[in-house]
Amino acid sequence: RKEVEQDPGPFNVPEGATVAFNCTYSNSASQSFFWYRQDCRKEPKLLMSVYSSGNEDGRFTAQLNRASQYISLLIRDSKLSDSATYLCVVRSGGYQKVTFGTGTKLQVIP
Amino acid sequence: GAVVSQHPSWVICKSGTSVKIECRSLDFQATTMFWYRQFPKQSLMLMATSNEGSKATYEQGVEKDKFLINHASLTLSTLTVTSAHPEDSSFYICSAISGRGNEQFFGPGTRLTVL
């Protein structure tokens, strides 16, 4: 089993739709969780950290479920500019162990 | 926010040559930097953790003699791909964690093509 697993997609959704991605992780000792966004041929950029209580930033909502060992990202009112690959990142053991998921590709269609 | 730069942004070289990639933290000191490699349609894979003033820690399967890492100062880490081969062609990305927070900042990446 991979340490961090994501559905690669692609998720093709119309503008204005709501879309959700999940990411499962295998290490129960994982401490920090993040969602990054990566545009084609660019470096990943932090979208948001994921807190135990869940957190929201505008149209984006992140949730953590430690019992089931997954995190989720919900995007409301999708924009064309949201088209990108969304990477789930799990950190354990301090800064020394950072694991990326393979990413979920989102394509928002006009 | 914090900025990490990489140089060069792309490089094409002949098989057998060595290529050096620089990673700089521009407005913060980074005692630890990370080097990743990303093949097309795959995720970032951590290659090594670069520690200022000490030897790098390599991930399993990454040859330390082939991928030389030097972290000579708090703002600069270099990755040298020695005797590059076509299978080393990839997108190499460095990152650093700002001491002020928990965020990992990525450089823009270096696209290496070995002919």
Coordinates of N, CA and C in Angstrom, one line a residue:
Chain A
R1 N 0.9 -1.2 0.0 CA 0.0 0.0 0.0 C 0.9 1.2 0.0
K2 N 0.5 2.2 -0.8 CA 1.3 3.4 -0.9 C 1.1 4.2 0.4
E3 N 2.1 5.0 0.8 CA 2.0 5.8 2.0 C 0.9 6.9 1.9
V4 N 0.8 7.4 0.7 CA -0.2 8.5 0.5 C -0.9 8.2 -0.9
E5 N -2.1 8.0 -0.9 CA -2.8 7.6 -2.1 C -3.9 8.7 -2.5
Q6 N -3.9 9.0 -3.8 CA -4.9 9.9 -4.3 C -5.5 9.3 -5.6
D7 N -6.7 9.6 -5.9 CA -7.3 9.3 -7.2 C -6.7 10.2 -8.2
P8 N -6.0 9.7 -9.2 CA -5.3 10.6 -10.2 C -6.2 11.4 -11.0
G9 N -7.5 11.0 -11.1 CA -8.5 11.7 -12.0 C -8.2 11.4 -13.4
P10 N -8.5 12.2 -14.4 CA -8.9 13.6 -14.1 C -10.4 13.8 -13.8
F11 N -10.6 14.8 -13.0 CA -12.0 15.2 -12.6 C -12.3 16.3 -13.6
N12 N -13.3 16.1 -14.4 CA -13.7 17.1 -15.4 C -15.1 17.7 -14.9
V13 N -15.1 18.9 -14.5 CA -16.3 19.5 -13.9 C -16.6 20.8 -14.6
P14 N -17.9 21.1 -14.6 CA -18.3 22.4 -15.2 C -18.0 23.6 -14.3
E15 N -17.9 24.7 -14.8 CA -17.7 25.9 -14.0 C -18.9 26.0 -13.0
G16 N -18.6 26.4 -11.8 CA -19.6 26.6 -10.8 C -19.9 25.3 -10.0
A17 N -19.4 24.2 -10.4 CA -19.7 23.0 -9.7 C -18.9 22.9 -8.4
T18 N -19.3 22.0 -7.6 CA -18.6 21.6 -6.4 C -17.9 20.3 -6.6
V19 N -16.6 20.2 -6.2 CA -15.9 19.0 -6.4 C -15.1 18.7 -5.1
A20 N -14.9 17.4 -4.9 CA -14.2 17.0 -3.6 C -13.2 15.9 -4.0
F21 N -12.0 16.0 -3.3 CA -11.0 15.0 -3.5 C -10.7 14.5 -2.1
N22 N -10.3 13.2 -2.1 CA -9.9 12.5 -0.9 C -8.4 12.1 -1.0
C23 N -7.8 11.9 0.1 CA -6.4 11.4 0.1 C -6.3 10.5 1.3
T24 N -5.8 9.3 1.1 CA -5.6 8.4 2.3 C -4.1 8.3 2.6
Y25 N -3.8 8.1 3.9 CA -2.5 7.9 4.3 C -2.4 6.7 5.2
S26 N -1.2 6.1 5.1 CA -1.1 4.8 5.8 C -0.4 4.9 7.2
N27 N 0.4 6.0 7.4 CA 1.1 6.1 8.7 C 0.2 6.8 9.7
S28 N -0.2 6.1 10.7 CA -1.1 6.7 11.7 C -0.4 7.7 12.6
A29 N 1.0 7.7 12.5 CA 1.7 8.7 13.3 C 1.9 10.0 12.6
S30 N 1.4 10.1 11.4 CA 1.5 11.3 10.6 C 1.0 12.5 11.4
Q31 N 1.7 13.6 11.2 CA 1.5 14.8 12.1 C 0.9 16.0 11.4
S32 N 1.3 16.2 10.2 CA 0.9 17.4 9.5 C 0.4 17.1 8.1
F33 N -0.6 17.8 7.7 CA -1.2 17.5 6.4 C -1.5 18.8 5.6
F34 N -1.2 18.7 4.3 CA -1.3 19.9 3.5 C -1.9 19.6 2.2
W35 N -2.5 20.5 1.5 CA -2.9 20.4 0.1 C -2.1 21.5 -0.6
Y36 N -1.4 21.0 -1.7 CA -0.7 21.8 -2.6 C -1.3 21.8 -3.9
R37 N -1.1 22.9 -4.7 CA -1.6 22.9 -6.0 C -0.4 23.0 -7.0
Q38 N -0.4 22.2 -8.0 CA 0.7 22.3 -9.0 C 0.1 22.5 -10.4
D39 N 0.5 23.6 -11.0 CA 0.2 23.8 -12.4 C 1.2 23.1 -13.3
C40 N 0.8 22.9 -14.5 CA 1.7 22.1 -15.4 C 3.1 22.7 -15.5
R41 N 4.1 21.9 -15.3 CA 5.5 22.3 -15.5 C 5.9 23.4 -14.5
K42 N 5.2 23.5 -13.4 CA 5.5 24.5 -12.4 C 5.7 23.8 -11.0
E43 N 6.3 24.5 -10.1 CA 6.5 23.9 -8.8 C 5.2 23.9 -8.0
P44 N 5.1 23.0 -7.0 CA 3.9 23.0 -6.2 C 3.8 24.3 -5.3
K45 N 2.6 24.7 -5.1 CA 2.4 25.9 -4.2 C 1.4 25.5 -3.1
L46 N 1.7 25.9 -1.9 CA 0.8 25.6 -0.8 C -0.6 26.2 -1.0
L47 N -1.6 25.4 -1.0 CA -3.0 25.8 -1.0 C -3.5 26.1 0.4
M48 N -3.4 25.1 1.2 CA -3.8 25.2 2.6 C -3.3 24.1 3.5
S49 N -3.1 24.4 4.7 CA -2.8 23.3 5.7 C -4.1 22.7 6.1
V50 N -4.1 21.5 6.7 CA -5.3 20.8 7.1 C -5.2 20.6 8.6
Y51 N -6.2 21.2 9.3 CA -6.2 21.1 10.7 C -7.2 20.1 11.2
S52 N -7.0 19.6 12.4 CA -7.9 18.5 12.9 C -9.4 19.0 13.0
S53 N -9.5 20.3 13.2 CA -10.9 20.8 13.3 C -11.5 21.1 12.0
G54 N -10.7 21.0 10.9 CA -11.2 21.4 9.6 C -11.0 22.9 9.4
N55 N -10.7 23.3 8.2 CA -10.5 24.7 8.0 C -11.0 25.1 6.6
E56 N -11.3 26.4 6.5 CA -11.9 26.9 5.3 C -11.2 28.1 4.9
D57 N -11.0 28.2 3.6 CA -10.3 29.5 3.0 C -11.1 29.8 1.7
G58 N -12.0 30.7 1.9 CA -12.8 31.1 0.7 C -13.6 29.9 0.2
R59 N -13.4 29.6 -1.1 CA -14.2 28.5 -1.7 C -13.6 27.1 -1.3
F60 N -12.5 27.1 -0.6 CA -11.8 25.8 -0.3 C -12.0 25.4 1.1
T61 N -12.4 24.1 1.3 CA -12.5 23.6 2.7 C -11.7 22.3 2.8
A62 N -10.9 22.2 3.8 CA -10.1 21.0 4.1 C -10.6 20.3 5.3
Q63 N -10.6 19.0 5.3 CA -11.0 18.2 6.5 C -10.0 17.1 6.7
L64 N -9.8 16.8 8.0 CA -8.9 15.7 8.4 C -9.7 14.7 9.2
N65 N -9.6 13.4 8.8 CA -10.3 12.3 9.6 C -9.2 11.4 10.0
R66 N -8.7 11.5 11.3 CA -7.6 10.7 11.7 C -8.1 9.3 11.9
A67 N -9.3 9.0 12.3 CA -9.7 7.7 12.6 C -9.7 6.8 11.3
S68 N -10.1 7.4 10.2 CA -10.1 6.7 8.9 C -8.9 7.1 8.1
Q69 N -8.0 7.9 8.6 CA -6.7 8.3 8.0 C -6.9 8.8 6.6
Y70 N -7.7 9.8 6.5 CA -7.8 10.5 5.2 C -8.0 12.0 5.4
I71 N -7.6 12.7 4.4 CA -7.9 14.2 4.3 C -8.7 14.5 3.1
S72 N -9.4 15.5 3.1 CA -10.3 15.9 1.9 C -10.1 17.3 1.6
L73 N -10.4 17.6 0.4 CA -10.4 19.0 -0.1 C -11.7 19.2 -0.9
L74 N -12.5 20.2 -0.5 CA -13.7 20.6 -1.2 C -13.5 21.9 -1.9
I75 N -13.9 22.0 -3.1 CA -13.8 23.2 -3.9 C -15.2 23.6 -4.3
R76 N -15.7 24.7 -3.9 CA -17.1 25.2 -4.3 C -17.0 26.2 -5.4
D77 N -18.0 26.3 -6.2 CA -18.1 27.3 -7.2 C -16.8 27.3 -8.1
S78 N -16.5 26.1 -8.6 CA -15.3 26.0 -9.4 C -15.1 27.0 -10.5
K79 N -13.8 27.5 -10.6 CA -13.5 28.5 -11.6 C -12.5 27.8 -12.6
L80 N -12.5 28.4 -13.8 CA -11.5 27.8 -14.8 C -10.1 27.8 -14.3
S81 N -9.8 28.8 -13.5 CA -8.4 29.0 -12.9 C -8.1 27.9 -11.9
D82 N -9.1 27.2 -11.4 CA -8.9 26.1 -10.5 C -8.3 24.9 -11.1
S83 N -8.3 24.8 -12.4 CA -7.7 23.7 -13.2 C -6.2 23.5 -12.8
A84 N -5.9 22.4 -12.3 CA -4.5 22.1 -11.8 C -4.5 20.7 -11.3
T85 N -3.3 20.3 -10.8 CA -3.2 19.1 -10.1 C -3.1 19.4 -8.6
Y86 N -3.8 18.7 -7.8 CA -3.9 19.0 -6.4 C -3.2 17.8 -5.7
L87 N -2.1 18.2 -4.9 CA -1.3 17.2 -4.3 C -1.6 17.2 -2.8
C88 N -1.7 16.0 -2.3 CA -1.9 15.8 -0.9 C -0.5 15.5 -0.3
V89 N -0.2 16.2 0.8 CA 1.1 16.1 1.4 C 1.0 15.7 2.9
V90 N 1.7 14.7 3.3 CA 1.7 14.2 4.7 C 3.1 14.3 5.2
R91 N 3.2 14.9 6.4 CA 4.5 15.0 7.1 C 4.4 14.3 8.4
S92 N 5.5 13.5 8.6 CA 5.6 12.8 9.9 C 7.0 12.9 10.4
G93 N 7.3 12.7 11.6 CA 8.7 12.7 12.1 C 9.3 14.0 11.9
G94 N 8.6 15.1 12.2 CA 9.2 16.4 12.0 C 9.3 16.7 10.5
Y95 N 10.3 17.5 10.2 CA 10.5 17.9 8.8 C 11.1 16.9 7.9
Q96 N 11.6 15.8 8.5 CA 12.4 14.9 7.8 C 11.6 13.9 6.9
K97 N 10.4 13.8 7.1 CA 9.6 12.8 6.4 C 8.4 13.4 5.8
V98 N 8.5 13.8 4.5 CA 7.4 14.5 3.8 C 7.1 13.6 2.6
T99 N 5.8 13.2 2.5 CA 5.4 12.3 1.5 C 4.3 13.0 0.6
F100 N 4.5 13.0 -0.7 CA 3.5 13.5 -1.6 C 2.7 12.4 -2.2
G101 N 1.4 12.7 -2.3 CA 0.5 11.9 -3.1 C 0.8 12.1 -4.6
T102 N 0.3 11.3 -5.4 CA 0.6 11.4 -6.9 C -0.2 12.6 -7.5
G103 N -1.2 13.1 -6.7 CA -1.9 14.2 -7.3 C -3.2 13.8 -7.9
T104 N -4.2 14.7 -7.8 CA -5.5 14.6 -8.5 C -5.6 15.7 -9.5
K105 N -5.8 15.4 -10.7 CA -5.9 16.4 -11.8 C -7.4 16.9 -11.9
L106 N -7.5 18.2 -11.8 CA -8.8 18.8 -12.0 C -8.9 19.6 -13.2
Q107 N -9.9 19.5 -14.0 CA -10.1 20.3 -15.2 C -11.5 20.9 -15.1
V108 N -11.5 22.2 -15.0 CA -12.8 22.9 -14.9 C -13.2 23.3 -16.4
I109 N -14.3 23.0 -16.8 CA -14.7 23.2 -18.2 C -15.7 24.3 -18.3
P110 N -15.6 25.2 -19.3 CA -16.5 26.3 -19.4 C -17.9 25.9 -19.7
Chain B
G1 N 5.7 36.4 0.8 CA 6.1 35.2 1.4 C 7.6 34.9 1.1
A2 N 8.1 33.8 1.7 CA 9.4 33.4 1.5 C 9.6 33.0 0.0
V3 N 10.8 33.1 -0.5 CA 11.1 32.8 -1.9 C 12.3 31.9 -1.9
V4 N 12.2 30.9 -2.8 CA 13.3 30.0 -3.1 C 13.5 30.0 -4.6
S5 N 14.8 30.2 -4.9 CA 15.1 30.3 -6.4 C 15.9 29.1 -6.7
Q6 N 15.9 28.7 -8.0 CA 16.7 27.7 -8.6 C 17.4 28.1 -9.8
H7 N 18.6 27.6 -10.1 CA 19.3 28.0 -11.3 C 20.1 26.8 -11.7
P8 N 20.0 26.4 -13.0 CA 19.2 27.1 -14.1 C 17.8 26.6 -14.0
S9 N 17.0 27.2 -14.8 CA 15.6 26.7 -14.9 C 15.4 25.6 -15.8
W10 N 16.3 25.5 -16.8 CA 16.3 24.3 -17.7 C 17.7 24.1 -18.2
V11 N 18.0 22.9 -18.5 CA 19.3 22.6 -19.0 C 19.3 21.3 -19.9
I12 N 20.0 21.4 -21.0 CA 20.1 20.3 -21.9 C 21.6 19.9 -21.9
C13 N 21.9 18.7 -21.7 CA 23.3 18.3 -21.7 C 23.5 17.0 -22.4
K14 N 24.8 16.7 -22.7 CA 25.1 15.4 -23.4 C 25.3 14.3 -22.3
S15 N 25.0 13.1 -22.7 CA 25.2 12.0 -21.8 C 26.7 11.9 -21.3
G16 N 26.9 11.7 -20.0 CA 28.2 11.6 -19.5 C 28.7 12.9 -18.8
T17 N 28.1 14.0 -19.1 CA 28.5 15.2 -18.5 C 27.8 15.4 -17.1
S18 N 28.3 16.4 -16.3 CA 27.8 16.7 -15.0 C 27.1 18.0 -15.0
V19 N 26.0 18.0 -14.3 CA 25.2 19.2 -14.2 C 25.0 19.7 -12.8
K20 N 25.2 21.0 -12.5 CA 25.0 21.5 -11.2 C 23.8 22.3 -11.1
I21 N 22.9 22.1 -10.1 CA 21.7 22.9 -9.9 C 21.8 23.6 -8.6
E22 N 21.6 24.9 -8.6 CA 21.6 25.7 -7.3 C 20.2 26.0 -6.8
C23 N 20.1 25.9 -5.5 CA 18.9 26.2 -4.8 C 19.2 27.3 -3.7
R24 N 18.5 28.4 -3.8 CA 18.8 29.5 -2.8 C 17.5 29.9 -2.1
S25 N 17.6 30.1 -0.8 CA 16.5 30.8 -0.1 C 16.9 32.3 -0.1
L26 N 16.0 33.1 -0.6 CA 16.3 34.5 -0.9 C 16.1 35.4 0.3
D27 N 15.1 35.1 1.1 CA 14.9 36.1 2.2 C 14.8 35.4 3.6
F28 N 15.3 34.2 3.6 CA 15.3 33.5 4.9 C 16.4 32.5 4.9
Q29 N 16.8 32.1 6.1 CA 17.9 31.1 6.3 C 17.3 29.7 6.4
A30 N 17.8 28.8 5.7 CA 17.3 27.5 5.7 C 18.4 26.5 6.1
T31 N 18.3 25.9 7.3 CA 19.2 25.0 7.7 C 19.0 23.6 7.0
T32 N 17.8 23.4 6.6 CA 17.5 22.2 5.9 C 16.8 22.5 4.6
M33 N 17.3 21.9 3.5 CA 16.6 22.0 2.2 C 16.4 20.6 1.7
F34 N 15.4 20.5 0.8 CA 15.1 19.2 0.3 C 15.2 19.2 -1.2
W35 N 15.6 18.0 -1.8 CA 15.7 17.9 -3.2 C 14.7 16.8 -3.7
Y36 N 13.9 17.2 -4.6 CA 12.9 16.2 -5.2 C 13.1 16.0 -6.7
R37 N 12.6 14.9 -7.2 CA 12.6 14.7 -8.6 C 11.2 14.3 -9.0
Q38 N 10.8 14.8 -10.1 CA 9.4 14.5 -10.6 C 9.5 14.1 -12.1
F39 N 9.1 12.9 -12.3 CA 9.0 12.4 -13.7 C 7.6 12.7 -14.2
P40 N 7.4 12.8 -15.6 CA 6.1 13.1 -16.1 C 5.0 12.3 -15.6
K41 N 3.9 13.0 -15.2 CA 2.7 12.4 -14.7 C 2.9 11.6 -13.4
Q42 N 4.0 11.9 -12.7 CA 4.2 11.2 -11.4 C 4.4 12.3 -10.3
S43 N 4.3 11.8 -9.1 CA 4.4 12.7 -8.0 C 5.9 13.1 -7.7
L44 N 6.0 14.1 -6.9 CA 7.4 14.4 -6.4 C 7.9 13.3 -5.6
M45 N 9.2 12.9 -5.8 CA 9.8 11.9 -5.0 C 11.0 12.6 -4.3
L46 N 11.0 12.5 -3.0 CA 12.1 13.0 -2.2 C 13.4 12.2 -2.5
M47 N 14.5 13.0 -2.9 CA 15.7 12.3 -3.2 C 16.6 12.4 -2.0
A48 N 16.7 13.6 -1.4 CA 17.6 13.7 -0.3 C 17.3 15.0 0.5
T49 N 17.7 14.9 1.8 CA 17.6 16.1 2.7 C 18.9 16.7 2.9
S50 N 19.0 18.0 2.6 CA 20.3 18.7 2.6 C 20.4 19.5 3.9
N51 N 21.4 19.2 4.7 CA 21.6 19.9 6.0 C 22.9 20.7 5.9
E52 N 22.7 22.0 6.3 CA 23.8 22.9 6.3 C 24.9 22.5 7.2
G53 N 26.1 22.4 6.6 CA 27.3 22.0 7.4 C 27.5 20.6 7.7
S54 N 26.6 19.7 7.1 CA 26.8 18.3 7.3 C 26.4 17.5 6.1
K55 N 26.6 16.2 6.1 CA 26.3 15.4 5.0 C 24.8 15.3 4.7
A56 N 24.4 15.2 3.5 CA 23.0 15.0 3.1 C 22.5 13.6 3.5
T57 N 21.3 13.6 3.7 CA 20.6 12.3 4.0 C 19.9 11.8 2.7
Y58 N 20.2 10.7 2.2 CA 19.7 10.3 0.9 C 18.5 9.3 1.2
E59 N 17.5 9.3 0.3 CA 16.5 8.3 0.4 C 16.9 7.0 -0.2
Q60 N 16.3 6.0 0.2 CA 16.6 4.7 -0.3 C 16.5 4.6 -1.8
G61 N 17.5 4.1 -2.5 CA 17.5 4.0 -3.9 C 18.2 5.1 -4.6
V62 N 18.5 6.2 -3.9 CA 19.2 7.3 -4.6 C 20.7 7.2 -4.3
E63 N 21.4 7.2 -5.4 CA 22.9 7.0 -5.3 C 23.5 8.3 -4.9
K64 N 24.2 8.3 -3.7 CA 24.8 9.5 -3.2 C 26.0 9.9 -4.0
D65 N 26.7 9.0 -4.7 CA 27.8 9.3 -5.5 C 27.4 9.9 -6.9
K66 N 26.2 9.7 -7.2 CA 25.7 10.2 -8.5 C 25.1 11.6 -8.3
F67 N 24.4 11.7 -7.2 CA 23.7 13.0 -6.9 C 24.4 13.6 -5.7
L68 N 25.4 14.5 -6.0 CA 26.2 15.1 -5.0 C 25.5 16.3 -4.5
I69 N 25.3 16.4 -3.2 CA 24.7 17.5 -2.6 C 25.6 18.3 -1.6
N70 N 25.6 19.6 -1.8 CA 26.5 20.4 -0.9 C 25.6 21.6 -0.4
H71 N 25.7 21.7 0.9 CA 24.9 22.8 1.6 C 25.8 23.6 2.4
A72 N 26.5 24.5 1.6 CA 27.7 25.2 2.2 C 27.3 26.4 3.1
S73 N 26.1 26.9 2.9 CA 25.6 28.1 3.6 C 24.2 27.9 4.0
L74 N 23.7 28.8 4.8 CA 22.3 28.8 5.2 C 21.3 29.2 4.1
T75 N 21.8 29.6 3.0 CA 20.9 30.1 1.9 C 21.2 29.4 0.6
L76 N 22.1 28.4 0.6 CA 22.5 27.8 -0.7 C 22.7 26.3 -0.5
S77 N 22.0 25.5 -1.4 CA 22.3 24.1 -1.5 C 22.5 23.8 -3.0
T78 N 23.4 22.9 -3.3 CA 23.6 22.6 -4.7 C 23.4 21.1 -4.9
L79 N 22.9 20.7 -6.0 CA 22.7 19.3 -6.4 C 23.5 19.1 -7.7
T80 N 24.5 18.2 -7.7 CA 25.2 17.9 -8.9 C 24.9 16.5 -9.4
V81 N 24.4 16.5 -10.6 CA 24.1 15.2 -11.3 C 25.3 14.8 -12.0
T82 N 26.0 13.8 -11.6 CA 27.3 13.4 -12.2 C 27.1 12.4 -13.3
S83 N 27.8 12.4 -14.3 CA 27.8 11.5 -15.4 C 26.3 11.2 -15.8
A84 N 25.7 12.3 -16.2 CA 24.2 12.2 -16.4 C 23.9 11.3 -17.6
H85 N 22.8 10.6 -17.5 CA 22.3 9.7 -18.5 C 20.9 10.1 -18.9
P86 N 20.4 9.7 -20.0 CA 19.0 10.1 -20.4 C 18.0 9.7 -19.4
E87 N 18.1 8.7 -18.6 CA 17.1 8.3 -17.6 C 17.2 9.3 -16.4
D88 N 18.2 10.2 -16.4 CA 18.2 11.2 -15.3 C 17.4 12.4 -15.7
S89 N 16.9 12.4 -17.0 CA 16.1 13.5 -17.4 C 14.8 13.6 -16.6
S90 N 14.6 14.8 -16.0 CA 13.5 14.9 -15.1 C 13.4 16.4 -14.6
F91 N 12.4 16.6 -13.8 CA 12.1 17.9 -13.2 C 12.7 17.8 -11.8
Y92 N 13.7 18.6 -11.5 CA 14.3 18.6 -10.2 C 13.8 19.9 -9.4
I93 N 13.3 19.6 -8.2 CA 12.7 20.8 -7.5 C 13.4 20.7 -6.1
C94 N 13.8 21.9 -5.6 CA 14.2 22.0 -4.2 C 13.2 22.7 -3.4
S95 N 13.3 22.5 -2.1 CA 12.4 23.2 -1.2 C 13.1 23.5 0.1
A96 N 12.6 24.5 0.8 CA 13.2 24.8 2.1 C 12.0 25.2 3.1
I97 N 12.2 25.0 4.3 CA 11.2 25.4 5.3 C 11.7 26.6 6.0
S98 N 10.9 27.6 6.0 CA 11.2 28.8 6.7 C 11.1 28.6 8.2
G99 N 12.1 29.1 8.9 CA 12.1 28.9 10.4 C 11.0 29.6 11.0
R100 N 10.3 30.6 10.3 CA 9.3 31.4 10.9 C 8.0 30.6 11.0
G101 N 7.8 29.6 10.2 CA 6.5 28.9 10.2 C 6.7 27.5 9.8
N102 N 5.6 26.9 9.3 CA 5.5 25.5 9.0 C 5.4 25.3 7.5
E103 N 5.5 26.3 6.7 CA 5.3 26.1 5.3 C 6.6 25.7 4.6
Q104 N 6.4 24.9 3.7 CA 7.5 24.4 2.8 C 7.5 25.2 1.5
F105 N 8.5 25.9 1.2 CA 8.5 26.7 0.0 C 9.4 26.0 -1.1
F106 N 8.8 26.0 -2.3 CA 9.5 25.3 -3.3 C 10.1 26.2 -4.3
G107 N 11.3 25.8 -4.8 CA 11.9 26.5 -5.9 C 11.1 26.3 -7.2
P108 N 11.3 27.0 -8.2 CA 10.6 26.9 -9.5 C 10.9 25.6 -10.3
G109 N 11.9 24.9 -9.9 CA 12.3 23.7 -10.5 C 13.3 23.9 -11.7
T110 N 14.0 22.8 -11.9 CA 15.0 22.8 -13.0 C 14.6 21.6 -13.9
R111 N 14.4 21.9 -15.2 CA 14.1 20.8 -16.1 C 15.4 20.3 -16.8
L112 N 15.8 19.1 -16.5 CA 17.0 18.5 -17.1 C 16.7 17.6 -18.2
T113 N 17.3 17.8 -19.3 CA 17.2 16.9 -20.4 C 18.6 16.4 -20.8
V114 N 18.8 15.1 -20.7 CA 20.0 14.5 -21.1 C 19.9 13.8 -22.4
L115 N 20.7 14.2 -23.4 CA 20.6 13.6 -24.7 C 21.5 12.4 -24.9

